[in-house]
Short mmCIF file of C-alpha atoms in Angstrom, two decimals:
data_model
loop_
_atom_site.label_atom_id
_atom_site.label_comp_id
_atom_site.label_asym_id
_atom_site.label_seq_id
_atom_site.Cartn_x
_atom_site.Cartn_y
_atom_site.Cartn_z
CA MET A 885 22.15 -53.68 0.82
CA LEU A 886 23.66 -52.85 4.23
CA LEU A 887 25.96 -50.03 5.25
CA LYS A 888 27.55 -50.69 8.64
CA THR A 889 29.71 -48.45 10.78
CA SER A 890 31.25 -49.02 14.19
CA PHE A 891 28.33 -47.38 15.97
CA PHE A 892 25.17 -47.72 13.93
CA PHE A 893 23.75 -49.42 10.89
CA PHE A 894 21.49 -48.50 7.97
CA VAL A 895 19.11 -50.97 6.36
CA ASP A 896 17.17 -50.45 3.13
CA TRP A 897 15.19 -53.71 3.67
CA SER A 898 16.44 -55.47 0.55
CA GLY A 899 19.07 -57.41 2.49
CA SER A 900 19.99 -58.74 5.95
CA GLU A 901 20.40 -57.00 9.27
CA GLU A 902 23.53 -56.86 11.42
CA ASP A 903 23.72 -55.81 15.04
CA ALA A 904 25.56 -52.72 16.16
CA GLU A 905 28.45 -53.33 18.52
CA GLU A 906 27.38 -51.82 21.84
CA ASP A 907 24.24 -50.65 23.56
CA VAL A 908 23.48 -47.27 25.07
CA GLU A 909 24.09 -47.03 28.80
CA ASP A 910 20.74 -45.89 30.09
CA ASP A 911 19.52 -44.95 33.52
CA SER A 912 17.66 -41.93 32.20
CA ALA A 913 16.14 -39.59 34.74
CA ALA A 914 15.84 -41.95 37.67
CA PRO A 915 13.58 -40.50 40.35
CA VAL A 916 15.73 -39.30 43.20
CA PRO A 917 15.28 -38.34 46.83
CA LYS A 918 14.44 -34.73 47.57
CA VAL A 919 16.96 -32.48 49.26
CA THR A 920 17.79 -33.91 52.65
CA ALA A 921 17.38 -31.95 55.84
CA GLU A 922 21.16 -31.96 56.21
CA ARG A 923 21.63 -30.51 52.70
CA ALA A 924 18.86 -27.97 53.27
CA GLU A 925 20.52 -26.86 56.49
CA LYS A 926 23.90 -26.64 54.77
CA THR A 927 22.41 -24.57 51.96
CA ALA A 928 20.74 -22.23 54.40
CA VAL A 929 24.02 -21.75 56.22
CA SER A 930 25.93 -21.18 52.97
CA VAL A 931 23.50 -18.58 51.70
CA SER A 932 23.28 -16.66 54.92
CA GLY A 933 26.75 -17.37 56.24
CA ALA A 934 28.43 -14.22 54.99
CA GLY A 935 26.85 -12.23 57.83
CA THR A 936 27.28 -12.38 61.59
CA GLY A 937 23.68 -13.29 62.38
CA LYS A 938 23.15 -9.95 64.16
CA LYS A 939 20.92 -7.25 62.76
CA ASP A 940 22.76 -4.34 61.29
CA LYS A 941 21.96 -1.35 63.48
CA ASP A 942 22.81 1.08 60.75
CA LYS A 943 21.13 -0.15 57.57
CA GLY A 944 21.77 3.17 55.90
CA ARG A 945 25.52 2.71 56.09
CA HIS A 946 25.79 -1.03 55.45
CA LYS A 947 24.27 -2.82 52.48
CA LYS A 948 23.75 -6.58 52.84
CA LYS A 949 26.48 -8.41 50.96
CA LYS A 950 25.45 -10.87 48.27
CA PRO A 951 26.68 -14.36 49.14
CA THR A 952 29.48 -15.77 47.01
CA CYS A 953 27.70 -19.11 46.64
CA PHE A 954 23.94 -19.55 46.43
CA MET A 955 21.37 -22.03 45.15
CA THR A 956 19.88 -20.95 41.81
CA SER A 957 17.42 -23.88 41.90
CA LYS A 958 16.93 -27.02 43.93
CA ARG A 959 19.37 -28.66 41.51
CA SER A 960 22.02 -26.00 40.98
CA GLU A 961 24.42 -23.85 42.98
CA ARG A 962 26.49 -20.99 41.57
CA CYS A 963 29.51 -19.30 43.10
CA GLU A 964 30.70 -16.04 41.57
CA ALA A 965 33.41 -13.54 42.41
CA ALA A 966 35.64 -10.92 40.81
CA GLY A 967 39.10 -9.59 41.69
CA ASP A 968 42.43 -11.31 42.12
CA ILE A 969 41.52 -15.00 41.66
CA ARG A 970 43.87 -17.97 41.54
CA VAL A 971 42.63 -21.44 40.60
CA VAL A 972 44.77 -24.32 41.84
CA GLY A 973 42.88 -27.12 40.18
CA ASN A 974 45.01 -30.09 41.22
CA VAL A 975 43.93 -29.48 44.83
CA SER A 976 40.44 -28.20 43.86
CA THR A 977 41.04 -24.86 45.55
CA ILE A 978 40.22 -21.34 44.34
CA TYR A 979 41.87 -18.41 46.17
CA ILE A 980 39.91 -15.15 45.99
CA ASP A 981 41.30 -11.93 47.48
CA SER A 982 37.87 -10.43 48.22
CA LEU A 983 36.56 -13.33 50.32
CA ASP A 984 36.18 -13.09 54.09
CA ARG A 985 35.23 -16.74 54.63
CA GLU A 986 35.50 -20.17 53.03
CA TRP A 987 32.89 -21.69 50.69
CA ARG A 988 32.50 -25.21 49.33
CA THR A 989 30.62 -26.25 46.21
CA LYS A 990 30.23 -29.02 43.62
CA PRO A 991 29.86 -27.69 40.05
CA TYR A 992 27.26 -30.14 38.70
CA ALA A 993 23.57 -29.36 38.28
CA ARG A 994 22.03 -32.27 40.14
CA TYR A 995 22.10 -31.18 43.76
CA HIS A 996 18.80 -32.91 44.51
CA ASP A 997 20.40 -36.29 43.78
CA PRO A 998 22.91 -37.42 46.44
CA VAL A 999 23.86 -40.51 44.41
CA ALA A 1000 25.03 -38.40 41.46
CA MET A 1001 26.69 -35.77 43.65
CA THR A 1002 28.75 -38.36 45.51
CA HIS A 1003 30.95 -38.68 42.43
CA VAL A 1004 31.42 -34.93 41.85
CA ARG A 1005 34.65 -33.30 43.05
CA GLU A 1006 34.17 -30.53 45.62
CA PHE A 1007 35.87 -27.16 45.16
CA VAL A 1008 36.90 -24.96 48.07
CA LEU A 1009 36.83 -21.17 47.65
CA LYS A 1010 39.23 -19.54 50.12
CA PRO A 1011 40.40 -16.05 51.09
CA PHE A 1012 44.05 -15.30 50.42
CA PRO A 1013 46.25 -16.66 53.25
CA SER A 1014 46.90 -14.12 56.00
CA ASP A 1015 50.33 -15.47 56.90
CA ALA A 1016 51.80 -16.22 53.47
CA PRO A 1017 51.56 -15.04 49.87
CA PRO A 1018 48.95 -16.71 47.65
CA PRO A 1019 50.07 -19.28 45.06
CA ALA A 1020 51.96 -17.57 42.24
CA CYS A 1021 50.20 -17.33 38.87
CA THR A 1022 51.62 -19.62 36.19
CA LYS A 1023 48.94 -18.91 33.59
CA ASN A 1024 47.15 -15.58 33.28
CA HIS A 1025 43.79 -15.20 31.55
CA SER A 1026 42.14 -11.94 30.54
CA VAL A 1027 38.66 -13.51 30.43
CA PRO A 1028 36.43 -15.02 33.17
CA GLY A 1029 36.96 -18.62 34.20
CA PHE A 1030 34.00 -21.01 34.34
CA VAL A 1031 34.30 -24.22 36.37
CA PHE A 1032 32.00 -27.19 35.72
CA SER A 1033 32.20 -30.97 36.07
CA ASN A 1034 31.44 -33.92 33.84
CA ARG A 1035 31.18 -36.49 36.60
CA GLY A 1036 27.84 -37.38 38.17
CA PHE A 1037 25.84 -39.29 35.57
CA SER A 1038 27.58 -37.84 32.53
CA GLY A 1039 28.41 -40.44 29.92
CA ASN A 1040 24.71 -41.22 29.70
CA LEU A 1041 23.53 -39.04 26.81
CA TYR A 1042 20.39 -37.84 28.56
CA HIS A 1043 22.37 -36.66 31.57
CA ASP A 1044 25.08 -35.17 29.35
CA TYR A 1045 22.47 -32.76 28.06
CA THR A 1046 20.10 -32.20 30.96
CA ASP A 1047 22.75 -32.00 33.71
CA VAL A 1048 25.70 -30.46 31.88
CA LEU A 1049 25.32 -29.11 28.34
CA VAL A 1050 21.99 -27.28 28.49
CA PRO A 1051 22.91 -25.67 31.86
CA LEU A 1052 26.35 -24.77 30.44
CA PHE A 1053 24.77 -23.05 27.43
CA LEU A 1054 22.27 -21.26 29.66
CA SER A 1055 25.04 -20.00 31.93
CA THR A 1056 27.77 -19.05 29.43
CA ARG A 1057 26.07 -17.84 26.24
CA ARG A 1058 26.17 -14.31 27.72
CA PHE A 1059 29.98 -14.28 27.53
CA ASN A 1060 29.90 -14.38 23.70
CA GLY A 1061 32.83 -16.77 23.62
CA GLU A 1062 35.03 -14.73 25.96
CA VAL A 1063 35.19 -17.31 28.74
CA GLN A 1064 37.70 -19.95 29.73
CA PHE A 1065 36.19 -23.35 30.53
CA LEU A 1066 37.89 -25.11 33.47
CA LEU A 1067 36.54 -28.65 33.41
CA SER A 1068 36.76 -30.80 36.52
CA ASP A 1069 37.11 -34.59 36.24
CA LEU A 1070 37.69 -34.23 32.51
CA LYS A 1071 37.16 -37.34 30.39
CA PRO A 1072 39.09 -36.86 27.12
CA TRP A 1073 36.64 -38.91 25.05
CA TRP A 1074 33.72 -36.89 26.43
CA VAL A 1075 35.34 -33.56 25.58
CA ALA A 1076 36.19 -34.81 22.09
CA LYS A 1077 32.58 -35.86 21.57
CA PHE A 1078 31.19 -32.41 22.37
CA ARG A 1079 34.13 -30.24 21.31
CA PRO A 1080 32.18 -28.66 18.40
CA LEU A 1081 29.65 -27.33 20.94
CA PHE A 1082 32.35 -26.08 23.32
CA ARG A 1083 33.91 -24.16 20.44
CA GLN A 1084 30.62 -22.38 19.86
CA LEU A 1085 30.54 -21.26 23.50
CA SER A 1086 34.21 -20.43 24.10
CA ARG A 1087 37.08 -19.21 21.93
CA TYR A 1088 39.54 -21.09 24.14
CA GLU A 1089 40.38 -24.77 24.49
CA VAL A 1090 38.85 -26.56 27.48
CA VAL A 1091 41.33 -26.84 30.39
CA ASP A 1092 41.68 -30.09 32.34
CA VAL A 1093 41.77 -28.10 35.55
CA ASN A 1094 42.45 -30.97 37.95
CA ASN A 1095 45.47 -32.34 36.08
CA ASP A 1096 47.34 -29.50 34.34
CA LEU A 1097 49.35 -28.41 37.45
CA GLU A 1098 48.91 -24.73 36.57
CA VAL A 1099 47.78 -21.88 38.78
CA HIS A 1100 45.21 -20.16 36.57
CA CYS A 1101 44.69 -16.49 37.35
CA VAL A 1102 41.44 -14.93 36.15
CA PRO A 1103 39.72 -11.58 36.74
CA ARG A 1104 36.39 -13.26 37.46
CA ILE A 1105 35.27 -16.76 38.34
CA VAL A 1106 31.96 -18.61 38.07
CA VAL A 1107 31.70 -22.09 39.57
CA GLY A 1108 28.65 -24.12 38.63
CA SER A 1109 25.90 -23.80 36.01
CA ASP A 1110 22.32 -22.66 36.48
CA PHE A 1111 19.46 -25.11 35.92
CA HIS A 1112 15.88 -24.36 34.87
CA LYS A 1113 14.20 -27.64 33.94
CA ASP A 1114 14.93 -31.05 32.41
CA MET A 1115 16.23 -30.58 28.84
CA GLY A 1116 14.90 -27.03 28.86
CA ILE A 1117 15.32 -23.32 29.46
CA VAL A 1118 12.87 -20.75 30.79
CA PRO A 1119 13.56 -17.70 28.56
CA SER A 1120 12.12 -15.23 31.09
CA LYS A 1121 14.76 -16.38 33.60
CA ALA A 1122 17.66 -16.61 31.16
CA ALA A 1123 20.24 -13.93 30.40
CA GLY A 1124 19.34 -12.39 27.06
CA GLY A 1125 16.07 -14.35 26.98
CA VAL A 1126 17.72 -17.36 25.32
CA SER A 1127 15.62 -20.48 24.80
CA ILE A 1128 16.11 -24.16 24.06
CA VAL A 1129 15.53 -23.29 20.38
CA ASP A 1130 18.63 -21.09 20.60
CA PHE A 1131 20.47 -24.08 22.06
CA LYS A 1132 19.32 -26.24 19.13
CA ARG A 1133 20.43 -23.54 16.70
CA THR A 1134 23.86 -23.51 18.36
CA LEU A 1135 24.03 -27.30 17.96
CA ARG A 1136 23.16 -26.96 14.28
CA ASP A 1137 26.00 -24.49 13.83
CA ALA A 1138 28.38 -26.65 15.87
CA PHE A 1139 27.75 -29.86 13.93
CA GLY A 1140 27.10 -28.33 10.52
CA LEU A 1141 23.46 -29.43 10.28
CA GLU A 1142 21.72 -28.14 7.18
CA ARG A 1143 18.05 -28.95 7.74
CA ALA A 1144 16.07 -26.35 9.63
CA ALA A 1145 12.59 -27.82 9.03
CA ALA A 1146 11.01 -31.24 8.50
CA SER A 1147 8.57 -32.01 5.69
CA ARG A 1148 6.28 -34.71 4.35
CA GLY A 1149 8.47 -34.43 1.29
CA GLY A 1150 11.66 -35.30 3.16
CA ALA A 1151 14.94 -33.42 2.89
CA THR A 1152 14.30 -32.27 -0.67
CA GLY A 1153 10.67 -31.32 0.00
CA ALA A 1154 9.60 -33.42 -2.95
CA GLY A 1155 10.73 -36.91 -1.94
CA LYS A 1156 9.92 -39.43 0.79
CA PRO A 1157 9.74 -38.50 4.48
CA ARG A 1158 12.49 -40.23 6.44
CA LEU A 1159 11.75 -42.43 9.47
CA LEU A 1160 14.61 -43.04 11.89
CA ILE A 1161 14.20 -46.00 14.25
CA ILE A 1162 16.41 -45.76 17.34
CA SER A 1163 17.48 -49.32 17.99
CA ARG A 1164 18.63 -50.89 21.25
CA LYS A 1165 20.68 -54.03 21.80
CA ASN A 1166 19.87 -55.05 25.37
CA SER A 1167 16.81 -53.98 27.39
CA ARG A 1168 13.79 -52.32 25.79
CA ARG A 1169 14.54 -53.76 22.37
CA PHE A 1170 12.12 -53.84 19.46
CA LEU A 1171 11.58 -57.59 18.96
CA ASN A 1172 10.02 -57.06 15.52
CA GLU A 1173 12.22 -54.25 14.27
CA ARG A 1174 12.52 -55.64 10.74
CA GLU A 1175 8.76 -55.93 10.42
CA MET A 1176 8.33 -52.37 11.69
CA ALA A 1177 10.79 -51.09 9.11
CA ALA A 1178 9.14 -53.04 6.30
CA ALA A 1179 5.70 -51.73 7.27
CA ALA A 1180 6.98 -48.15 7.30
CA ALA A 1181 8.72 -48.58 3.95
CA ALA A 1182 5.49 -49.93 2.43
CA MET A 1183 3.77 -46.73 3.60
CA GLY A 1184 6.24 -44.61 1.68
CA PHE A 1185 8.85 -43.80 4.32
CA ASP A 1186 12.57 -43.80 3.65
CA VAL A 1187 13.61 -45.93 6.65
CA ARG A 1188 16.85 -45.88 8.61
CA ILE A 1189 17.78 -47.80 11.74
CA ALA A 1190 20.55 -46.59 14.03
CA GLU A 1191 21.87 -47.59 17.42
CA PRO A 1192 23.99 -44.90 19.09
CA ASP A 1193 26.35 -45.80 21.90
CA GLN A 1194 28.91 -44.09 24.10
CA HIS A 1195 31.48 -44.19 21.29
CA THR A 1196 29.23 -42.80 18.58
CA ASP A 1197 30.76 -40.09 16.41
CA MET A 1198 28.50 -37.23 17.41
CA SER A 1199 28.85 -35.21 14.21
CA THR A 1200 27.91 -38.13 11.95
CA PHE A 1201 25.01 -39.20 14.13
CA ALA A 1202 23.73 -35.64 14.48
CA ARG A 1203 23.56 -35.37 10.68
CA LEU A 1204 21.59 -38.61 10.49
CA VAL A 1205 19.05 -37.44 13.07
CA ASN A 1206 18.81 -34.06 11.37
CA SER A 1207 17.88 -35.87 8.13
CA ALA A 1208 14.85 -37.50 9.81
CA ASP A 1209 11.28 -36.24 9.65
CA VAL A 1210 9.99 -38.81 12.15
CA MET A 1211 12.02 -40.49 14.90
CA VAL A 1212 10.74 -43.44 16.93
CA GLY A 1213 12.30 -45.30 19.85
CA VAL A 1214 11.57 -46.96 23.16
CA HIS A 1215 12.13 -44.72 26.19
CA GLY A 1216 15.85 -44.38 26.78
CA ALA A 1217 18.87 -42.13 26.46
CA GLY A 1218 18.95 -42.52 22.67
CA LEU A 1219 15.86 -40.32 22.35
CA THR A 1220 17.95 -37.41 23.64
CA ASN A 1221 19.11 -37.09 20.04
CA MET A 1222 15.84 -35.26 19.41
CA VAL A 1223 17.94 -32.11 19.98
CA PHE A 1224 19.14 -32.58 16.38
CA LEU A 1225 15.70 -33.01 14.81
CA PRO A 1226 14.61 -30.23 12.45
CA ALA A 1227 11.69 -28.01 13.47
CA GLY A 1228 8.32 -29.66 12.84
CA ALA A 1229 9.72 -33.20 13.03
CA VAL A 1230 7.73 -35.82 14.95
CA LEU A 1231 9.13 -37.75 17.91
CA ILE A 1232 7.33 -40.99 18.79
CA GLN A 1233 8.31 -42.25 22.23
CA VAL A 1234 7.37 -45.88 22.80
CA VAL A 1235 6.34 -46.03 26.46
CA PRO A 1236 7.01 -49.47 27.98
CA PHE A 1237 4.28 -51.23 29.92
CA GLY A 1238 4.26 -50.41 33.63
CA GLY A 1239 2.70 -47.01 34.33
CA LEU A 1240 5.79 -45.08 33.24
CA GLU A 1241 4.01 -42.05 31.79
CA TRP A 1242 5.33 -39.76 34.55
CA LEU A 1243 8.93 -40.73 33.67
CA THR A 1244 8.54 -40.51 29.91
CA GLY A 1245 6.74 -37.19 30.32
CA VAL A 1246 9.48 -35.47 32.30
CA THR A 1247 12.32 -36.74 30.14
CA PHE A 1248 11.08 -36.30 26.56
CA LYS A 1249 7.39 -35.39 26.25
CA ASN A 1250 7.56 -32.11 28.16
CA PRO A 1251 10.77 -30.80 26.51
CA ALA A 1252 9.62 -31.60 22.95
CA ALA A 1253 7.22 -28.69 22.46
CA ASP A 1254 9.80 -26.09 23.48
CA MET A 1255 12.18 -27.68 20.95
CA GLU A 1256 9.62 -27.22 18.14
CA VAL A 1257 9.24 -30.99 17.89
CA THR A 1258 5.80 -32.62 17.64
CA TYR A 1259 5.50 -35.31 20.30
CA MET A 1260 3.51 -38.55 20.19
CA ASP A 1261 3.21 -41.45 22.63
CA TYR A 1262 2.97 -45.09 21.64
CA ASN A 1263 1.82 -46.83 24.82
CA VAL A 1264 2.79 -50.48 24.96
CA GLN A 1265 -0.02 -52.79 26.03
CA LEU A 1266 0.63 -55.94 28.02
CA GLU A 1267 0.14 -58.12 24.92
CA GLU A 1268 3.03 -56.23 23.26
CA SER A 1269 5.43 -56.69 26.18
CA SER A 1270 7.91 -59.50 26.81
CA LEU A 1271 6.89 -59.33 30.49
CA LEU A 1272 3.97 -61.57 29.59
CA GLU A 1273 6.46 -64.35 28.93
CA GLN A 1274 8.30 -63.80 32.23
CA TYR A 1275 5.49 -63.62 34.77
CA PRO A 1276 2.20 -65.47 35.35
CA ARG A 1277 -0.90 -63.46 34.45
CA ASN A 1278 -1.78 -62.84 38.08
CA HIS A 1279 1.67 -61.53 39.08
CA GLN A 1280 1.79 -58.06 40.63
CA VAL A 1281 4.23 -56.81 37.97
CA LEU A 1282 1.47 -57.34 35.41
CA THR A 1283 -1.63 -56.58 37.45
CA ASP A 1284 -0.57 -53.66 39.65
CA PRO A 1285 2.42 -51.65 38.36
CA TYR A 1286 1.83 -48.85 40.85
CA ALA A 1287 2.31 -51.26 43.74
CA VAL A 1288 5.73 -52.04 42.25
CA HIS A 1289 6.43 -48.30 41.98
CA LYS A 1290 5.83 -47.97 45.72
CA GLN A 1291 8.68 -50.42 46.33
CA GLY A 1292 11.14 -47.82 45.05
CA TRP A 1293 13.14 -46.96 41.99
CA ASP A 1294 15.27 -50.13 42.01
CA ALA A 1295 12.19 -52.37 41.92
CA LEU A 1296 10.54 -50.29 39.19
CA LYS A 1297 13.69 -50.19 37.08
CA ALA A 1298 14.33 -53.93 37.40
CA ALA A 1299 10.79 -54.86 36.45
CA TYR A 1300 9.88 -52.42 33.68
CA LEU A 1301 13.12 -51.00 32.28
CA ASP A 1302 15.84 -53.64 32.64
CA LYS A 1303 13.85 -56.76 31.79
CA GLN A 1304 11.31 -55.58 29.25
CA ASN A 1305 11.39 -55.77 25.46
CA VAL A 1306 8.53 -54.90 23.14
CA ARG A 1307 6.87 -56.35 20.04
CA LEU A 1308 4.74 -53.60 18.54
CA ASP A 1309 1.31 -54.36 17.11
CA LEU A 1310 1.92 -53.59 13.44
CA ASP A 1311 -1.61 -52.36 12.74
CA LYS A 1312 -1.34 -49.98 15.67
CA PHE A 1313 2.14 -48.95 14.54
CA ARG A 1314 0.90 -48.20 11.01
CA ALA A 1315 -1.92 -46.07 12.44
CA THR A 1316 0.64 -44.18 14.56
CA LEU A 1317 2.79 -43.54 11.50
CA ARG A 1318 -0.21 -42.28 9.52
CA ASP A 1319 -0.95 -39.87 12.35
CA ALA A 1320 2.70 -38.78 12.44
CA LEU A 1321 2.68 -38.21 8.70
CA SER A 1322 -0.40 -36.01 8.96
CA ARG A 1323 1.35 -33.86 11.58
CA LEU A 1324 4.42 -33.13 9.46
CA PRO A 1325 4.61 -29.81 7.63
CA PRO A 1326 3.33 -30.20 4.04
CA ALA A 1327 5.73 -30.99 1.23
CA SER A 1328 6.92 -28.05 -0.81
CA THR A 1329 5.00 -27.33 -4.01
CA PRO A 1330 7.15 -27.57 -7.16
CA ALA A 1331 7.59 -24.26 -8.95
CA ALA A 1332 5.40 -23.81 -12.02
#
């Protein structure tokens, strides 16, 4: 029996398998150059530029003015002001009556990555004109405006969360819904996908600020989200001490997810634990996916296979992930769906051959613990990799992965991410599942 939808499929292993329609776009967490000297110099000028460069001779009478725009981390810049503020989004300009100089910023939390930032629209913050009236308000708001962008690498699920959604939650939860989102470079399908989350954070519909031709007048403006760490929040640095668990709780409310905790007894507490296999169509595929599912089913798991893509209905897929007690997949953007796993669930990341532990650690291993998810690695050995069929045994790709790493990200990605599929050793896979099962919270005890 097979139930197929337009974006993923379920298999109960009594019938045949069909492929899902499209694969996940995945360039998850590519290593990027550090801040350039030019950017560092620009940042230094921006942060200190409000002053004249001369020491104030009367420190008692003049307090140093906080800069309008400043770096909150190496990845994020925030601009903030209050007063008479007029946002002219179609020319990416914000007029602020209290400014005494011009500022420029890009509202996307990936400043350390010039490739991503190239695609992000720049906003200019300007003082009111001295020789003419400011643009007339056409839409007045009584709440603060918050400007952010969904360009950069958004559209890749990992970057949707780590670059945009987690920073947005971190930066706007303190407004308790009384904030107007002004989204730059809005993609309608992207907003529709995450609208349930936006409605948890704001009581107002998201504005397509670059295309609505309005002059939005707000009493306060914030441009750009704060960033703490990949897929994570540092509660001691966050307003109100919020954490990534609070973010997960907000997602549960947004998408109507019922399960708060995983169990060896599955969703009912007295049934089978559910295993969700995240499938892939192109690179990093499981070559023996059917055999993996059959082995897991024989061990007592209720098995589901799903392949999310860019067009996946987020609410439906979130409910599927939330129903899982164990989720397994090869490193890729699809594992970002761990944000929907119930507390105590187990995430098994299959790490492709090629010395990629640093990459898989930053993206999914490190964030898992803060999300109350138990993390496990399954490290692919050379005999389990399709690379063995592509290169002779003495080729550098097989014998010295770190030498390939030294050639740069493009070489690493081409060799170990774009061209590699995996065929898991079933005995090793069974042992991993037994370990995962032992780590799940115990099944509930039936009432006497």
